[in-house]
XYZ file of C-alpha atoms in Angstrom:
330
model
C -13.310 10.355 17.487
C -13.779 6.642 17.146
C -17.412 5.447 16.912
C -18.639 4.297 20.295
C -15.985 6.268 22.238
C -16.788 9.279 24.356
C -15.344 11.509 27.053
C -17.524 12.020 30.133
C -16.329 14.322 32.955
C -12.746 13.940 31.785
C -12.851 10.145 31.817
C -12.286 8.240 28.596
C -14.989 5.610 28.226
C -16.356 3.129 25.744
C -20.087 2.393 25.989
C -20.044 3.224 29.692
C -16.817 1.375 30.559
C -14.277 3.757 32.172
C -10.621 3.572 31.251
C -7.691 4.231 33.625
C -6.412 7.825 33.951
C -3.151 6.917 32.194
C -4.819 6.861 28.811
C -7.070 9.893 29.240
C -4.758 11.850 26.946
C -5.712 9.619 24.036
C -8.699 11.716 22.858
C -6.450 14.682 22.194
C -4.463 12.487 19.815
C -7.651 11.501 18.025
C -8.716 15.133 17.695
C -5.356 15.820 16.031
C -6.170 13.465 13.166
C -6.842 15.057 9.797
C -10.331 14.748 8.241
C -9.164 12.159 5.658
C -7.634 10.061 8.440
C -10.800 10.279 10.505
C -12.827 9.289 7.451
C -10.636 6.231 6.876
C -11.171 5.248 10.493
C -14.934 5.592 10.061
C -14.907 3.414 6.964
C -12.764 0.837 8.735
C -14.998 0.884 11.809
C -18.133 0.425 9.705
C -16.557 -2.329 7.628
C -15.661 -4.344 10.697
C -18.822 -3.604 12.694
C -21.958 -4.161 10.676
C -21.214 -4.234 6.985
C -21.529 -7.992 6.512
C -25.284 -7.775 7.086
C -25.622 -4.831 4.692
C -23.520 -6.513 2.034
C -25.569 -9.708 2.261
C -28.814 -7.717 2.137
C -27.757 -6.041 -1.115
C -26.569 -9.305 -2.610
C -29.840 -11.064 -1.758
C -32.114 -8.325 -3.093
C -30.192 -8.090 -6.379
C -30.140 -11.873 -6.796
C -33.912 -11.982 -6.223
C -35.069 -8.922 -8.167
C -32.328 -8.378 -10.770
C -30.870 -11.786 -11.545
C -29.197 -10.711 -14.793
C -27.561 -7.786 -13.002
C -26.529 -10.098 -10.177
C -24.673 -12.406 -12.583
C -23.032 -9.442 -14.315
C -21.848 -8.036 -10.976
C -20.224 -11.320 -10.006
C -18.032 -11.106 -13.099
C -16.719 -7.629 -12.294
C -13.212 -7.206 -10.842
C -13.265 -7.810 -7.090
C -12.487 -4.157 -6.348
C -15.738 -3.053 -8.017
C -18.017 -5.998 -7.241
C -19.365 -4.876 -3.879
C -20.032 -1.320 -5.058
C -21.827 -2.633 -8.146
C -24.132 -4.764 -5.995
C -24.836 -1.734 -3.795
C -25.759 0.347 -6.835
C -27.959 -2.375 -8.278
C -29.656 -2.854 -4.897
C -30.283 0.903 -4.792
C -31.782 0.728 -8.284
C -34.011 -2.197 -7.253
C -35.232 -0.326 -4.174
C -36.145 2.722 -6.266
C -37.699 0.700 -9.100
C -39.969 -1.391 -6.874
C -41.568 1.634 -5.201
C -44.048 1.898 -8.061
C -45.173 -1.710 -7.618
C -45.301 -1.643 -3.822
C -47.423 1.441 -3.207
C -51.090 1.969 -4.002
C -51.117 5.745 -3.564
C -48.866 8.227 -5.319
C -48.351 10.237 -2.108
C -46.832 7.192 -0.412
C -44.529 6.650 -3.361
C -43.398 10.281 -3.252
C -42.579 9.904 0.437
C -40.408 6.871 -0.297
C -38.634 8.686 -3.098
C -37.983 11.606 -0.759
C -36.521 9.172 1.769
C -34.048 7.919 -0.824
C -33.243 11.426 -2.009
C -32.392 12.386 1.584
C -30.392 9.172 1.984
C -28.257 10.090 -1.056
C -27.719 13.585 0.326
C -26.627 12.072 3.649
C -24.240 9.752 1.840
C -22.522 12.707 0.189
C -22.482 14.595 3.504
C -20.478 11.643 4.823
C -23.313 10.499 7.086
C -23.862 6.788 6.378
C -27.583 5.910 6.604
C -28.696 3.162 8.968
C -30.584 1.440 6.139
C -28.475 -1.438 4.643
C -28.543 -0.266 1.016
C -27.786 3.310 2.063
C -24.862 2.130 4.187
C -23.412 0.112 1.306
C -23.957 3.045 -1.022
C -21.945 5.224 1.358
C -19.028 2.799 1.188
C -19.242 2.736 -2.613
C -19.238 6.525 -2.843
C -16.282 6.838 -0.472
C -14.262 4.200 -2.287
C -14.973 5.178 -5.892
C -15.880 8.870 -5.652
C -19.190 8.315 -7.437
C -21.140 11.150 -9.050
C -24.203 12.252 -7.089
C -25.938 13.530 -10.234
C -26.491 10.016 -11.603
C -28.021 8.737 -8.363
C -30.394 11.692 -8.091
C -31.335 11.392 -11.757
C -32.420 7.781 -11.212
C -34.633 8.870 -8.319
C -36.142 11.813 -10.212
C -36.986 9.727 -13.273
C -38.514 6.910 -11.214
C -40.470 9.532 -9.303
C -41.964 10.870 -12.527
C -42.852 7.299 -13.438
C -45.180 7.181 -10.414
C -47.678 9.038 -12.608
C -48.365 5.587 -14.065
C -48.828 6.870 -17.600
C -48.296 5.029 -20.857
C -45.351 6.258 -22.916
C -46.617 8.438 -25.732
C -43.898 7.352 -28.147
C -40.653 5.413 -28.360
C -38.620 8.541 -27.661
C -40.265 8.921 -24.244
C -39.357 5.334 -23.403
C -35.765 5.953 -24.506
C -35.527 9.094 -22.376
C -36.750 7.153 -19.359
C -34.222 4.406 -20.107
C -31.364 6.888 -20.468
C -32.149 8.533 -17.136
C -32.413 5.227 -15.265
C -30.517 2.311 -16.811
C -27.844 4.405 -18.539
C -27.273 6.396 -15.339
C -26.703 3.126 -13.488
C -24.126 2.083 -16.093
C -22.311 5.426 -15.749
C -21.972 4.699 -12.026
C -20.706 1.164 -12.618
C -18.121 2.562 -15.031
C -16.959 4.859 -12.236
C -16.627 1.825 -9.957
C -14.298 0.373 -12.584
C -12.304 3.587 -12.641
C -13.409 4.410 -16.183
C -14.279 7.978 -17.113
C -14.208 8.027 -20.890
C -16.488 9.695 -23.436
C -16.591 6.649 -25.740
C -17.485 4.368 -22.848
C -20.225 6.805 -21.858
C -21.637 6.770 -25.389
C -21.714 2.968 -25.360
C -23.306 2.970 -21.896
C -25.978 5.394 -23.083
C -27.064 3.092 -25.917
C -26.867 -0.069 -23.811
C -28.985 1.571 -21.118
C -31.588 2.561 -23.686
C -31.627 -0.963 -25.080
C -32.077 -2.358 -21.587
C -34.983 -0.033 -20.822
C -36.716 -0.939 -24.074
C -36.208 -4.683 -23.537
C -37.377 -4.422 -19.921
C -40.565 -2.738 -21.102
C -41.206 -5.661 -23.446
C -40.346 -8.321 -20.874
C -42.673 -6.740 -18.316
C -45.661 -6.567 -20.676
C -47.186 -9.972 -19.696
C -46.729 -9.136 -15.998
C -48.380 -5.743 -16.208
C -51.197 -7.012 -18.430
C -52.339 -9.116 -15.462
C -52.718 -5.868 -13.529
C -54.663 -4.247 -16.380
C -51.763 -1.961 -17.291
C -50.005 -1.327 -20.595
C -46.869 0.812 -20.925
C -45.906 0.200 -24.555
C -45.670 3.412 -26.638
C -49.151 4.536 -27.730
C -47.879 5.954 -31.005
C -46.675 2.539 -32.183
C -49.875 0.851 -31.014
C -51.967 3.331 -33.002
C -49.695 2.972 -36.027
C -50.308 -0.775 -36.197
C -53.921 -0.708 -35.063
C -53.287 -2.539 -31.799
C -55.450 -1.477 -28.858
C -54.584 -1.613 -25.180
C -57.242 -4.257 -24.782
C -55.319 -6.478 -27.215
C -52.347 -6.454 -24.845
C -54.508 -6.831 -21.745
C -56.015 -10.055 -23.058
C -52.688 -11.391 -24.315
C -53.605 -11.215 -27.978
C -51.309 -12.855 -30.514
C -52.685 -11.023 -33.516
C -50.317 -9.683 -36.151
C -50.933 -6.079 -35.146
C -49.634 -6.831 -31.637
C -46.606 -8.646 -33.043
C -45.861 -5.674 -35.296
C -45.692 -3.368 -32.273
C -43.340 -5.779 -30.513
C -41.222 -6.078 -33.657
C -40.724 -2.292 -33.888
C -39.796 -1.999 -30.212
C -37.433 -4.981 -30.297
C -35.821 -3.620 -33.472
C -35.087 -0.330 -31.741
C -33.399 -2.160 -28.875
C -31.287 -4.068 -31.410
C -30.289 -0.791 -33.088
C -29.063 0.589 -29.765
C -26.973 -2.531 -29.161
C -25.405 -2.145 -32.600
C -24.619 1.508 -31.917
C -23.025 0.589 -28.580
C -20.798 -1.996 -30.268
C -19.743 0.489 -32.925
C -17.750 2.292 -30.210
C -15.946 -0.889 -29.103
C -12.621 -0.020 -30.784
C -12.401 3.235 -28.843
C -13.814 2.036 -25.519
C -11.166 1.188 -22.867
C -10.943 -2.532 -22.186
C -11.473 -1.817 -18.495
C -15.026 -0.697 -19.320
C -16.090 -3.945 -20.981
C -17.177 -5.728 -17.755
C -19.776 -3.001 -17.186
C -21.407 -3.906 -20.503
C -21.960 -7.632 -19.931
C -25.686 -6.853 -19.695
C -25.693 -6.944 -23.493
C -25.544 -10.766 -23.307
C -28.882 -10.983 -21.494
C -30.441 -8.347 -23.775
C -29.272 -10.148 -26.887
C -30.566 -13.435 -25.479
C -34.078 -12.030 -25.023
C -34.137 -10.394 -28.462
C -33.126 -13.679 -30.096
C -35.810 -15.584 -28.195
C -38.575 -13.120 -29.049
C -37.540 -13.311 -32.718
C -37.709 -17.128 -32.644
C -41.315 -17.001 -31.396
C -42.252 -14.541 -34.153
C -42.417 -11.561 -31.736
C -45.163 -13.097 -29.635
C -44.396 -11.247 -26.394
C -46.804 -13.529 -24.475
C -45.105 -16.764 -25.496
C -44.416 -18.945 -22.399
C -40.756 -19.541 -23.320
C -40.025 -15.832 -22.878
C -40.938 -16.053 -19.203
C -38.393 -18.798 -18.520
C -34.888 -18.066 -17.290
C -32.074 -19.142 -19.607
C -30.047 -21.794 -17.681
C -27.056 -21.214 -19.970
C -26.888 -17.470 -19.282
C -24.159 -17.747 -16.595
C -21.944 -19.689 -19.004
C -22.633 -17.255 -21.836
C -21.765 -14.319 -19.594
C -18.556 -15.978 -18.446
C -17.443 -16.698 -22.017
C -18.157 -13.124 -23.093
C -16.240 -11.870 -20.064
C -13.322 -14.184 -20.822
C -13.198 -12.995 -24.439
C -13.296 -9.358 -23.228
C -16.010 -8.300 -25.663
C -19.517 -6.930 -25.274
């Protein structure tokens, strides 16, 4: 039955307004609709009723908290753009739980909320929450895989332990389960389900996770936290205290060099699949422009991760993204 319509004592009504007896037979016609038809009506009703607020909410949160992802989403084909913003907004909501809560129990409750929201989405019950509602539309339109959404939640939930990565492999695993999973979903929004595209997405996601860890180091050092792999720090004789006080000693730069080099290797691996990756998948990989931009900047400052220029946004990034999109390369 249409949302907002009900039958009370044999009278067809809409939010308490009674309709004439001549159209009381209408509900029987609605009940005769097939499930797919009813679902299309629900999507249409939601789209026309309250989706503008939800869409704007997702757009605003991505623009504020994931500017690079926001620019990349704008360059996607129009059919996939809204779903991409919904997925990125979902990722932002999950990622910021760690920074917003002071107790692990509270964080676990929030993660459980999102896990239940995803389950509701796939039970065809659109959540009231704006991001959940947009996610429901994305799932219905593009038949997204629930596994990737749940994997993002599970990995972020484990990250609530607030532990330093023991080695680079742990950081890569985290990146695969979060950033790569997000790219798999964006590929699905583009209608791409291809093993070569998945391999490229896996490496790009790992590169993004590694670069994000580097970019966040100055921010977290202000909160007396260090997440760079301990194994590399020990290898080069750099202590956590060196990072907490923003040291620019060679040992610190050597750690940054090794981590940045690994991100570069993943980008090279991703590009090695380019000949076999469908052209339709390329828009999902525009993130490589922002990753490459950061790696070039950190190299120019001799791998000083605390250099002020690394904290500034590149004003030419939108143009660079557009040119890469126009050339259809990643």
